[in-house]
Amino acid sequence: MTTVAEFRLTDAERALLPTPEEVAHYREHGWYLSRRLFSDQELDALQAATELYYAGHRDRELPVRPPRLAAWEPSHGPVQRHNDYVHYESDAIGAILRKPLVGAVAALLAGAEEIRIFQATLIYKPPVPGEPSNQVPWHFDKHYWQTSTSEEMLTAFIPFHDCREENGTITMVDGSHRWRELDSGEDSTRHFAERDRSELDGILAANAAHNGQQVRRIPMLIPRGHMSFHHCRTYHGSGPNLADFPRRAVSLHLQDGANAYRGHTRPDGAPVVYNHDVLVRRTADDRPDYADPQFCPTLWRGAL
């Protein structure tokens, strides 16, 4: 577990933080492209650790299997791979993802003094242009975090290599986090990966029209070692991988220190359950604790 003494940055790291102008851009547009936050050595180690993970290595297993767990295994074939909780199951992956600098960048963007991991999903998009799972339809993350109180959660997208349109980089809908949303009944039980893309395209178009906005798509062109951040209400998606190598990345979902569990129900009255709810410890009033350091370790704490 990270101690308070470790929430420090060197002068060189402080030079990599977003400027006030860049923070203002993030709050206006809903996305941010970072400076270089990871070295080649760190990313080489991260990729090596993920190869071991794909081969079956685990330092620990989840105590129970949550109901909506993304857990690719070789028997699933050459589809896009998604694996949740890699920061918990692999010590080597977790050690790299817990870099305080990443948390400090997120803290400035979110206007928070504490940032914790919410989820870490390992993603592998195979170089199969026609593979349907490679195309990620338009969605925003807060739809799947209805049991979280925070409206300032955000996601860091960390590719292991240069990420361009050719290999299906993440693409943002500029400014969409500021839209007033039509009620679509979205929640974690209706995941975008299991939905018809045309339905989600229609939801995006309807929300844009409701706000009198055009859909302005911004592909994130991310050099190796850099990453993109996006607000939890920013619509995003990605296209096929047309390159001759797999697109490898981690989607690192982050929560500000104020975030906590709240009960949420679907229109039919059924409770919404996020995967954490069956894993994390309980609070004094018997709610799932989204500050459980085992599953939601702190990346940054303190003023910047």
Short mmCIF file of N, CA and C in Angstrom, two decimals, residues 121-208:
data_model
loop_
_atom_site.label_atom_id
_atom_site.label_comp_id
_atom_site.label_asym_id
_atom_site.label_seq_id
_atom_site.Cartn_x
_atom_site.Cartn_y
_atom_site.Cartn_z
N THR A 121 -8.69 -1.92 -16.41
CA THR A 121 -9.06 -2.93 -17.41
C THR A 121 -7.97 -3.02 -18.47
N LEU A 122 -7.42 -4.19 -18.61
CA LEU A 122 -6.42 -4.47 -19.65
C LEU A 122 -7.15 -4.75 -20.95
N ILE A 123 -6.71 -4.07 -22.03
CA ILE A 123 -7.39 -4.18 -23.33
C ILE A 123 -6.38 -4.57 -24.40
N TYR A 124 -6.79 -5.48 -25.26
CA TYR A 124 -5.95 -5.95 -26.37
C TYR A 124 -6.86 -6.03 -27.59
N LYS A 125 -6.59 -5.15 -28.55
CA LYS A 125 -7.41 -5.11 -29.78
C LYS A 125 -6.61 -5.80 -30.88
N PRO A 126 -7.00 -7.01 -31.30
CA PRO A 126 -6.18 -7.76 -32.26
C PRO A 126 -6.17 -7.10 -33.63
N PRO A 127 -5.10 -7.36 -34.42
CA PRO A 127 -5.00 -6.79 -35.77
C PRO A 127 -5.87 -7.56 -36.76
N VAL A 128 -7.17 -7.56 -36.51
CA VAL A 128 -8.15 -8.27 -37.34
C VAL A 128 -9.18 -7.22 -37.77
N PRO A 129 -9.00 -6.58 -38.93
CA PRO A 129 -9.83 -5.42 -39.30
C PRO A 129 -11.33 -5.68 -39.24
N GLY A 130 -11.76 -6.89 -39.57
CA GLY A 130 -13.18 -7.16 -39.62
C GLY A 130 -13.78 -7.67 -38.33
N GLU A 131 -12.98 -7.78 -37.26
CA GLU A 131 -13.48 -8.32 -36.00
C GLU A 131 -14.49 -7.34 -35.37
N PRO A 132 -15.77 -7.72 -35.23
CA PRO A 132 -16.79 -6.78 -34.73
C PRO A 132 -16.48 -6.22 -33.35
N SER A 133 -15.87 -7.01 -32.47
CA SER A 133 -15.61 -6.54 -31.11
C SER A 133 -14.57 -5.44 -31.06
N ASN A 134 -13.80 -5.26 -32.16
CA ASN A 134 -12.77 -4.22 -32.19
C ASN A 134 -13.37 -2.81 -32.25
N GLN A 135 -14.61 -2.70 -32.71
CA GLN A 135 -15.24 -1.39 -32.81
C GLN A 135 -16.05 -1.14 -31.53
N VAL A 136 -15.60 -0.16 -30.76
CA VAL A 136 -16.25 0.15 -29.49
C VAL A 136 -17.26 1.27 -29.73
N PRO A 137 -18.55 1.02 -29.50
CA PRO A 137 -19.58 2.02 -29.80
C PRO A 137 -19.52 3.20 -28.82
N TRP A 138 -20.19 4.28 -29.19
CA TRP A 138 -20.20 5.49 -28.38
C TRP A 138 -20.88 5.24 -27.03
N HIS A 139 -20.22 5.68 -25.97
CA HIS A 139 -20.77 5.53 -24.63
C HIS A 139 -20.02 6.50 -23.72
N PHE A 140 -20.54 6.72 -22.53
CA PHE A 140 -19.71 7.39 -21.52
C PHE A 140 -19.74 6.59 -20.22
N ASP A 141 -18.64 6.71 -19.46
CA ASP A 141 -18.38 5.80 -18.36
C ASP A 141 -19.35 5.95 -17.19
N LYS A 142 -19.83 7.15 -16.94
CA LYS A 142 -20.71 7.36 -15.79
C LYS A 142 -21.99 6.54 -15.91
N HIS A 143 -22.40 6.21 -17.14
CA HIS A 143 -23.55 5.33 -17.31
C HIS A 143 -23.38 4.03 -16.54
N TYR A 144 -22.13 3.55 -16.44
CA TYR A 144 -21.85 2.26 -15.82
C TYR A 144 -21.41 2.41 -14.37
N TRP A 145 -21.37 3.66 -13.90
CA TRP A 145 -20.97 3.94 -12.51
C TRP A 145 -22.11 4.62 -11.76
N GLN A 146 -23.33 4.16 -11.98
CA GLN A 146 -24.49 4.80 -11.35
C GLN A 146 -24.48 4.64 -9.84
N THR A 147 -23.73 3.68 -9.32
CA THR A 147 -23.66 3.50 -7.87
C THR A 147 -22.58 4.36 -7.23
N SER A 148 -21.97 5.26 -8.00
CA SER A 148 -20.96 6.18 -7.48
C SER A 148 -21.56 7.58 -7.32
N THR A 149 -21.23 8.23 -6.21
CA THR A 149 -21.77 9.57 -5.96
C THR A 149 -21.07 10.65 -6.77
N SER A 150 -19.82 10.43 -7.15
CA SER A 150 -19.04 11.50 -7.78
C SER A 150 -19.47 11.76 -9.22
N GLU A 151 -19.42 13.04 -9.59
CA GLU A 151 -19.62 13.46 -10.98
C GLU A 151 -18.30 13.88 -11.61
N GLU A 152 -17.18 13.66 -10.91
CA GLU A 152 -15.87 14.10 -11.41
C GLU A 152 -14.92 12.94 -11.65
N MET A 153 -15.43 11.72 -11.68
CA MET A 153 -14.57 10.58 -11.99
C MET A 153 -14.03 10.74 -13.41
N LEU A 154 -12.92 10.08 -13.69
CA LEU A 154 -12.29 10.22 -15.00
C LEU A 154 -11.51 8.97 -15.33
N THR A 155 -11.10 8.86 -16.57
CA THR A 155 -10.40 7.67 -17.05
C THR A 155 -9.11 8.08 -17.74
N ALA A 156 -8.03 7.38 -17.40
CA ALA A 156 -6.76 7.52 -18.11
C ALA A 156 -6.63 6.34 -19.07
N PHE A 157 -6.45 6.64 -20.35
CA PHE A 157 -6.25 5.60 -21.36
C PHE A 157 -4.75 5.54 -21.64
N ILE A 158 -4.14 4.38 -21.34
CA ILE A 158 -2.68 4.24 -21.35
C ILE A 158 -2.28 3.22 -22.41
N PRO A 159 -1.96 3.66 -23.63
CA PRO A 159 -1.48 2.70 -24.64
C PRO A 159 -0.03 2.32 -24.37
N PHE A 160 0.35 1.13 -24.81
CA PHE A 160 1.72 0.65 -24.62
C PHE A 160 2.65 1.08 -25.75
N HIS A 161 2.13 1.78 -26.73
CA HIS A 161 2.86 2.12 -27.96
C HIS A 161 2.21 3.35 -28.55
N ASP A 162 2.76 3.91 -29.62
CA ASP A 162 2.08 4.99 -30.33
C ASP A 162 0.68 4.53 -30.68
N CYS A 163 -0.30 5.39 -30.47
CA CYS A 163 -1.68 5.02 -30.74
C CYS A 163 -2.26 6.04 -31.72
N ARG A 164 -2.74 5.55 -32.87
CA ARG A 164 -3.20 6.41 -33.96
C ARG A 164 -4.55 5.89 -34.47
N GLU A 165 -5.13 6.63 -35.40
CA GLU A 165 -6.40 6.19 -35.98
C GLU A 165 -6.27 4.82 -36.63
N GLU A 166 -5.10 4.54 -37.23
CA GLU A 166 -4.90 3.29 -37.94
C GLU A 166 -5.12 2.07 -37.03
N ASN A 167 -4.68 2.17 -35.77
CA ASN A 167 -4.85 1.01 -34.90
C ASN A 167 -6.00 1.17 -33.92
N GLY A 168 -6.96 2.03 -34.26
CA GLY A 168 -8.19 2.11 -33.49
C GLY A 168 -8.04 2.83 -32.17
N THR A 169 -7.42 4.02 -32.20
CA THR A 169 -7.24 4.76 -30.96
C THR A 169 -8.57 5.22 -30.39
N ILE A 170 -8.56 5.57 -29.12
CA ILE A 170 -9.76 6.10 -28.48
C ILE A 170 -10.10 7.46 -29.10
N THR A 171 -11.39 7.70 -29.29
CA THR A 171 -11.87 8.93 -29.94
C THR A 171 -12.92 9.57 -29.04
N MET A 172 -12.77 10.89 -28.79
CA MET A 172 -13.68 11.61 -27.91
C MET A 172 -14.71 12.39 -28.72
N VAL A 173 -15.89 12.59 -28.12
CA VAL A 173 -16.86 13.53 -28.65
C VAL A 173 -16.69 14.82 -27.86
N ASP A 174 -16.12 15.81 -28.52
CA ASP A 174 -15.67 17.03 -27.88
C ASP A 174 -16.80 17.75 -27.14
N GLY A 175 -16.56 18.04 -25.86
CA GLY A 175 -17.50 18.82 -25.07
C GLY A 175 -18.75 18.09 -24.63
N SER A 176 -18.87 16.81 -24.91
CA SER A 176 -20.12 16.09 -24.64
C SER A 176 -20.38 15.90 -23.16
N HIS A 177 -19.35 16.05 -22.31
CA HIS A 177 -19.55 15.90 -20.87
C HIS A 177 -20.41 17.02 -20.29
N ARG A 178 -20.59 18.09 -21.06
CA ARG A 178 -21.36 19.24 -20.58
C ARG A 178 -22.82 19.21 -21.07
N TRP A 179 -23.17 18.18 -21.83
CA TRP A 179 -24.53 18.10 -22.35
C TRP A 179 -25.52 17.72 -21.25
N ARG A 180 -26.75 18.18 -21.42
CA ARG A 180 -27.86 17.71 -20.59
C ARG A 180 -28.35 16.40 -21.20
N GLU A 181 -28.36 15.37 -20.42
CA GLU A 181 -28.60 14.02 -20.95
C GLU A 181 -30.08 13.65 -20.96
N LEU A 182 -30.52 13.09 -22.08
CA LEU A 182 -31.84 12.47 -22.13
C LEU A 182 -31.81 11.17 -21.34
N ASP A 183 -32.91 10.82 -20.72
CA ASP A 183 -32.98 9.58 -19.94
C ASP A 183 -32.97 8.38 -20.90
N SER A 184 -31.93 7.55 -20.78
CA SER A 184 -31.83 6.38 -21.65
C SER A 184 -31.83 5.07 -20.88
N GLY A 185 -31.89 5.16 -19.54
CA GLY A 185 -31.93 3.94 -18.73
C GLY A 185 -30.64 3.16 -18.73
N GLU A 186 -29.52 3.84 -19.03
CA GLU A 186 -28.23 3.13 -19.07
C GLU A 186 -27.72 2.82 -17.66
N ASP A 187 -27.11 1.65 -17.49
CA ASP A 187 -26.46 1.31 -16.23
C ASP A 187 -25.53 0.13 -16.48
N SER A 188 -24.88 -0.34 -15.42
CA SER A 188 -23.84 -1.36 -15.57
C SER A 188 -24.39 -2.72 -15.99
N THR A 189 -25.71 -2.90 -15.99
CA THR A 189 -26.27 -4.18 -16.44
C THR A 189 -26.50 -4.19 -17.95
N ARG A 190 -26.25 -3.05 -18.62
CA ARG A 190 -26.47 -2.97 -20.07
C ARG A 190 -25.18 -2.48 -20.72
N HIS A 191 -24.14 -3.29 -20.67
CA HIS A 191 -22.81 -2.85 -21.08
C HIS A 191 -22.73 -2.64 -22.59
N PHE A 192 -21.95 -1.60 -22.99
CA PHE A 192 -21.84 -1.26 -24.42
C PHE A 192 -21.30 -2.40 -25.26
N ALA A 193 -20.44 -3.24 -24.67
CA ALA A 193 -19.83 -4.33 -25.44
C ALA A 193 -20.85 -5.39 -25.86
N GLU A 194 -22.00 -5.39 -25.21
CA GLU A 194 -23.03 -6.39 -25.50
C GLU A 194 -24.24 -5.78 -26.20
N ARG A 195 -24.07 -4.58 -26.77
CA ARG A 195 -25.19 -3.85 -27.34
C ARG A 195 -25.04 -3.68 -28.84
N ASP A 196 -26.14 -3.40 -29.50
CA ASP A 196 -26.12 -3.08 -30.92
C ASP A 196 -25.55 -1.68 -31.10
N ARG A 197 -24.53 -1.54 -31.95
CA ARG A 197 -23.88 -0.24 -32.12
C ARG A 197 -24.84 0.82 -32.62
N SER A 198 -25.80 0.43 -33.47
CA SER A 198 -26.72 1.42 -34.02
C SER A 198 -27.58 2.04 -32.91
N GLU A 199 -27.92 1.25 -31.88
CA GLU A 199 -28.70 1.79 -30.77
C GLU A 199 -27.91 2.88 -30.04
N LEU A 200 -26.63 2.60 -29.77
CA LEU A 200 -25.80 3.57 -29.06
C LEU A 200 -25.48 4.77 -29.93
N ASP A 201 -25.32 4.57 -31.23
CA ASP A 201 -25.17 5.71 -32.15
C ASP A 201 -26.39 6.62 -32.06
N GLY A 202 -27.57 5.99 -31.99
CA GLY A 202 -28.81 6.76 -31.91
C GLY A 202 -28.91 7.55 -30.62
N ILE A 203 -28.44 6.96 -29.50
CA ILE A 203 -28.47 7.67 -28.22
C ILE A 203 -27.56 8.89 -28.28
N LEU A 204 -26.36 8.73 -28.87
CA LEU A 204 -25.45 9.87 -29.02
C LEU A 204 -26.09 10.96 -29.87
N ALA A 205 -26.64 10.60 -31.01
CA ALA A 205 -27.24 11.58 -31.91
C ALA A 205 -28.40 12.31 -31.24
N ALA A 206 -29.22 11.57 -30.49
CA ALA A 206 -30.36 12.19 -29.82
C ALA A 206 -29.91 13.17 -28.74
N ASN A 207 -28.86 12.81 -28.01
CA ASN A 207 -28.36 13.72 -26.97
C ASN A 207 -27.74 14.96 -27.58
N ALA A 208 -27.03 14.81 -28.69
CA ALA A 208 -26.46 15.98 -29.36
C ALA A 208 -27.57 16.91 -29.83
#
